[in-house]
PDB file of C-alpha atoms in Angstrom:
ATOM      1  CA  UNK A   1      17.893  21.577  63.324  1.00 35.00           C
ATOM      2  CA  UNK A   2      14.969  19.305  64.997  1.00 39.00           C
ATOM      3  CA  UNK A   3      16.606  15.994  65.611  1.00 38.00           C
ATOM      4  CA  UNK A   4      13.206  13.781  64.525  1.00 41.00           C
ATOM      5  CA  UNK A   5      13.082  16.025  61.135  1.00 42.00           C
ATOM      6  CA  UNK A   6      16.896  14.409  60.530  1.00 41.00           C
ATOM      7  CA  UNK A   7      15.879  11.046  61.510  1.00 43.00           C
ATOM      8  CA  UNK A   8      12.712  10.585  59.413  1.00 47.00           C
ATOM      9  CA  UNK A   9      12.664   7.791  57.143  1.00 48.00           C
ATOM     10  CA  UNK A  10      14.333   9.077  54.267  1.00 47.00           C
ATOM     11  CA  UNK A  11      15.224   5.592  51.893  1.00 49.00           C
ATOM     12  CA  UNK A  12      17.830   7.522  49.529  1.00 54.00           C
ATOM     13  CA  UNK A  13      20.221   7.985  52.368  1.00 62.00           C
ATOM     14  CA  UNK A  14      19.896   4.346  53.220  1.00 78.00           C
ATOM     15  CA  UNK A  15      22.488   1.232  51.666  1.00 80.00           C
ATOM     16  CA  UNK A  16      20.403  -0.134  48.755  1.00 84.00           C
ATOM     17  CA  UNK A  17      21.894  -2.002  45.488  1.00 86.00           C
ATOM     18  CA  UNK A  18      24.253   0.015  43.062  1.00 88.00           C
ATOM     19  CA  UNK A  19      25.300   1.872  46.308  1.00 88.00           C
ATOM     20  CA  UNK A  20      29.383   2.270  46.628  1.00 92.00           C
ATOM     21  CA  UNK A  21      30.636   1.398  49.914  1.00 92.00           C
ATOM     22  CA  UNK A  22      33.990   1.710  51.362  1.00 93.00           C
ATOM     23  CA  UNK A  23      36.402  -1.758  52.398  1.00 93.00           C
ATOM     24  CA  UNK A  24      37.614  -0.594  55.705  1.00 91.00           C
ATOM     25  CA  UNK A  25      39.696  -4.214  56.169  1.00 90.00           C
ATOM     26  CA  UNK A  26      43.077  -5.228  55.002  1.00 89.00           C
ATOM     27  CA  UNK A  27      41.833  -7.963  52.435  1.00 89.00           C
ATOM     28  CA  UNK A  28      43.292  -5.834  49.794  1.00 88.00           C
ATOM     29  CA  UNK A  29      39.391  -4.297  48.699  1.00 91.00           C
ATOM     30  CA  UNK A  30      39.699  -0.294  48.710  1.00 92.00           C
ATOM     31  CA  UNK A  31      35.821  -0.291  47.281  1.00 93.00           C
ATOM     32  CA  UNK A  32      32.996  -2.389  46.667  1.00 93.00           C
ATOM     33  CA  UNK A  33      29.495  -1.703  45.224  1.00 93.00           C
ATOM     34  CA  UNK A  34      26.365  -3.433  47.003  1.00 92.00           C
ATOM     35  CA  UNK A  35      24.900  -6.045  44.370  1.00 92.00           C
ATOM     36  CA  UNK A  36      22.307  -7.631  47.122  1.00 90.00           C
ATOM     37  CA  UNK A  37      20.732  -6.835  50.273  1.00 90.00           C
ATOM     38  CA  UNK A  38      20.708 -10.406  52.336  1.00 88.00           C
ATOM     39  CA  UNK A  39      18.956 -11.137  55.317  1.00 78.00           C
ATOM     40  CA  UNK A  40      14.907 -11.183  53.567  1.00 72.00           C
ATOM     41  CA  UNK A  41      13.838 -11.708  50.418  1.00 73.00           C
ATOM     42  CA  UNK A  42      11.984  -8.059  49.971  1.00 77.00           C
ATOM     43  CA  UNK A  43      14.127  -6.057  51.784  1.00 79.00           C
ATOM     44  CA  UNK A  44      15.511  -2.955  49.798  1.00 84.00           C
ATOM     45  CA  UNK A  45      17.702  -0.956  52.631  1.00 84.00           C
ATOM     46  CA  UNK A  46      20.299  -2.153  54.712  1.00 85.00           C
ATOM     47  CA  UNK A  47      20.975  -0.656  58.105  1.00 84.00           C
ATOM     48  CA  UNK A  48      24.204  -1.158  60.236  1.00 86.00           C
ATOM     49  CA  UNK A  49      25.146  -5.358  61.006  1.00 83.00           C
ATOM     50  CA  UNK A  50      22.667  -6.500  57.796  1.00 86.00           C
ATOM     51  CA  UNK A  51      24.929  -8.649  55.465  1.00 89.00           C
ATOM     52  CA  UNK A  52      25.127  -7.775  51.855  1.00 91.00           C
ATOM     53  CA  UNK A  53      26.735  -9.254  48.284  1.00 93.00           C
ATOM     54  CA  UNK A  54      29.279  -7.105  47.055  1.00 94.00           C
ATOM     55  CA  UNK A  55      31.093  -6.627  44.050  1.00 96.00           C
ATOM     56  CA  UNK A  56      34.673  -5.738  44.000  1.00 93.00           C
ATOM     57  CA  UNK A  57      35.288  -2.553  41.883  1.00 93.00           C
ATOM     58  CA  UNK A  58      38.895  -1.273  43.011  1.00 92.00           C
ATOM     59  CA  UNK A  59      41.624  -3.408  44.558  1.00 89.00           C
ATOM     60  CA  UNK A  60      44.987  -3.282  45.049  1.00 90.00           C
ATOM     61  CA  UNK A  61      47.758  -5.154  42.834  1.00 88.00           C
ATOM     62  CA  UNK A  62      48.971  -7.304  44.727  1.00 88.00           C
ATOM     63  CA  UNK A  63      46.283  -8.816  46.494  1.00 87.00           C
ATOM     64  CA  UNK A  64      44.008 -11.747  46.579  1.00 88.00           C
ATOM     65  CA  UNK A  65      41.134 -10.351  46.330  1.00 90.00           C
ATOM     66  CA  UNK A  66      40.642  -9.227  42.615  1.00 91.00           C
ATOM     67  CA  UNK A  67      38.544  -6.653  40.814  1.00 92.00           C
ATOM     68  CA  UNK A  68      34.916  -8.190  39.414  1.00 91.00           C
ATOM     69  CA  UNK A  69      34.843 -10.758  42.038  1.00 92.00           C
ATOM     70  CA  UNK A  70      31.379 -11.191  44.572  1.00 94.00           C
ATOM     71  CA  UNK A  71      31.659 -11.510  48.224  1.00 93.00           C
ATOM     72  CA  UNK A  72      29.786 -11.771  51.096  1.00 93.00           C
ATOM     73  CA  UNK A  73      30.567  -8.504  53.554  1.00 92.00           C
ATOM     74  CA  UNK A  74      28.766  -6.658  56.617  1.00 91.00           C
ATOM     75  CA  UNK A  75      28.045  -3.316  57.040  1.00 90.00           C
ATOM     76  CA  UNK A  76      29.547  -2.042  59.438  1.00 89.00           C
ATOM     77  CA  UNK A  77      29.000   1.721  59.392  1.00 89.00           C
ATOM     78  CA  UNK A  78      26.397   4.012  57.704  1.00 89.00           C
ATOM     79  CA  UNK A  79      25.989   7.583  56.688  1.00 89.00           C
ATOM     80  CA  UNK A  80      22.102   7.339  57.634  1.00 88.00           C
ATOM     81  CA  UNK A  81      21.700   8.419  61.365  1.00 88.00           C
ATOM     82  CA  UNK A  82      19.688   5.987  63.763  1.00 84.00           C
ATOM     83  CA  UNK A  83      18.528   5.686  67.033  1.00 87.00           C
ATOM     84  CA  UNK A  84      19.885   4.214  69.370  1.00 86.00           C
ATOM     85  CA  UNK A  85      17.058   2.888  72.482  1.00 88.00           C
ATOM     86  CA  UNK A  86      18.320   5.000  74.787  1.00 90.00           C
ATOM     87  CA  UNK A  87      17.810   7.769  72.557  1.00 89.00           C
ATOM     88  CA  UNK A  88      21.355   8.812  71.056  1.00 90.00           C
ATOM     89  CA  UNK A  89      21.245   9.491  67.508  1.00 90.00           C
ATOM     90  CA  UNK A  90      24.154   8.384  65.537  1.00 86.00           C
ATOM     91  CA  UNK A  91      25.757   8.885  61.911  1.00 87.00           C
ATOM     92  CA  UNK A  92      29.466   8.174  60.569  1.00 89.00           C
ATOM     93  CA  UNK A  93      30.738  10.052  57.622  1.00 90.00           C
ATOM     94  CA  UNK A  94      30.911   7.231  54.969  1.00 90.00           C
ATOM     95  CA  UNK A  95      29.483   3.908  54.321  1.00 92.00           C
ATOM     96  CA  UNK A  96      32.064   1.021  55.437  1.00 92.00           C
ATOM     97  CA  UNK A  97      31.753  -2.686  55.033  1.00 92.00           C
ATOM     98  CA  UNK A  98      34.222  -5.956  55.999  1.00 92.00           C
ATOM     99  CA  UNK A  99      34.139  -8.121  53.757  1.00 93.00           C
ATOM    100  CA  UNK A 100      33.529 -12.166  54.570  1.00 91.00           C
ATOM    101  CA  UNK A 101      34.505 -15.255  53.105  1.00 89.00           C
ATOM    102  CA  UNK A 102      31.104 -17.993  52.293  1.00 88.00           C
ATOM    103  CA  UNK A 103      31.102 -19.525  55.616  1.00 86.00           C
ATOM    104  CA  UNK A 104      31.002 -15.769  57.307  1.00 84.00           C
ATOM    105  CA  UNK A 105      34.399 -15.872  58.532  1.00 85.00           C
ATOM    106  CA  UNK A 106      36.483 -12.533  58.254  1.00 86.00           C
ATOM    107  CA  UNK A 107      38.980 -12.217  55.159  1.00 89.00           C
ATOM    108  CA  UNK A 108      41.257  -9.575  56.837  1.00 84.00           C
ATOM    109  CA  UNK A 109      43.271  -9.475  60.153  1.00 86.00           C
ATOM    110  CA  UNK A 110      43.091  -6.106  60.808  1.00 87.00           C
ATOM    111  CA  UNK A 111      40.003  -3.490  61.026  1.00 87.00           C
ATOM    112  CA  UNK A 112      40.271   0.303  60.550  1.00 89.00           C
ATOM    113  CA  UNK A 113      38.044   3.176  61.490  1.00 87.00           C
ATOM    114  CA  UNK A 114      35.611   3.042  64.445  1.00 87.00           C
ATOM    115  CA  UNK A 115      32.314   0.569  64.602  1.00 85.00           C
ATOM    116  CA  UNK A 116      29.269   0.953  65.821  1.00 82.00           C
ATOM    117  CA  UNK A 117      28.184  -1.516  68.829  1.00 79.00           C
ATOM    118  CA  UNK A 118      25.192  -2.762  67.450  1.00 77.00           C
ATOM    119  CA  UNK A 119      27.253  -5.194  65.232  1.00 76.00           C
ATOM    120  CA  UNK A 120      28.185  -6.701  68.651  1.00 66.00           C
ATOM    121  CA  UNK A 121      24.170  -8.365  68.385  1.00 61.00           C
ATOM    122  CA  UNK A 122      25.037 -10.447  65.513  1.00 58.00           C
ATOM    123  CA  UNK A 123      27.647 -12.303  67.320  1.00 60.00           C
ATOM    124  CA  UNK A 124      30.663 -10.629  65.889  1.00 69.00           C
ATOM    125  CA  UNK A 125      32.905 -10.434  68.856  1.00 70.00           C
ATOM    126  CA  UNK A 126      36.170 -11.233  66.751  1.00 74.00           C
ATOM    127  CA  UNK A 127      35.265  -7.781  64.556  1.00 72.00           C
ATOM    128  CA  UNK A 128      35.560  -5.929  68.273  1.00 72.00           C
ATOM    129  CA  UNK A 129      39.330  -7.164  69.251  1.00 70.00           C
ATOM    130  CA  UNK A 130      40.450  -6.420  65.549  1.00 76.00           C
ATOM    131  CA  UNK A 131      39.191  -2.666  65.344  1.00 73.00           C
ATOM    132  CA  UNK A 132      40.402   0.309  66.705  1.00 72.00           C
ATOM    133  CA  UNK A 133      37.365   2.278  68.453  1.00 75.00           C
ATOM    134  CA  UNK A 134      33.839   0.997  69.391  1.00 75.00           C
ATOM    135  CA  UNK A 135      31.181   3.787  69.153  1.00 76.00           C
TER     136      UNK A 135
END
């Protein structure tokens, strides 16, 4: 397979709204749906570190966090494959977010699954300590 044929521009692979993503954090959020795309006023896709409004659509019981409720959360990993500059192409195998609380603090302590380093640019150093793997 030609490697620039799998990284064209193809938008339905990308995060846009109604799109079901993954909590990967232990705020008690199994999965969320995106409602909002922040970060512009036009933009329609989100790409790995973009923050996005979320809506809760499966929790578990006994947690804070409750079905129906909007949050703020980052995405953190992406089924669409980039590029990185020095010329890596990279893909995960679902679409993960952590959600955040208003003032873009973390909700959770802990962070499973492997992230991507590019979150690192939007000054999330706290997300790096609390997961597993860096990629």
């Amino acid at each position: 397979m030609d490697i620039n044929k799998s990284c064209r521009k193809n938008k339905n692979n990308m995060i846009r709204e109604q799109t079901l993503v993954k909590v990967i954090d232990n705020s008690g959020a199994k999965i969320a749906k995106c409602v909002k795309i922040l970060n512009g006023s036009k933009k329609k896709t989100a790409k790995i570190g973009d923050f996005i409004k979320v809506v809760i659509k499966n929790s578990n019981v006994n947690s804070k966090i409750k079905k129906g409720q909007i949050m703020n959360a980052i995405l953190v990993r992406s089924k669409y494959p980039f590029r990185r500059k020095d010329g890596t192409l990279l893909s995960f195998n679902d679409n993960a977010v952590i959600l955040l609380n208003n003032s873009k603090k973390l909700i959770g302590t802990r962070v499973f699954g492997v992230l991507a380093k590019e979150i690192k640019l939007n000054h999330f150093n706290k997300l790096f300590s609390l997961s597993n793997e860096l990629v």
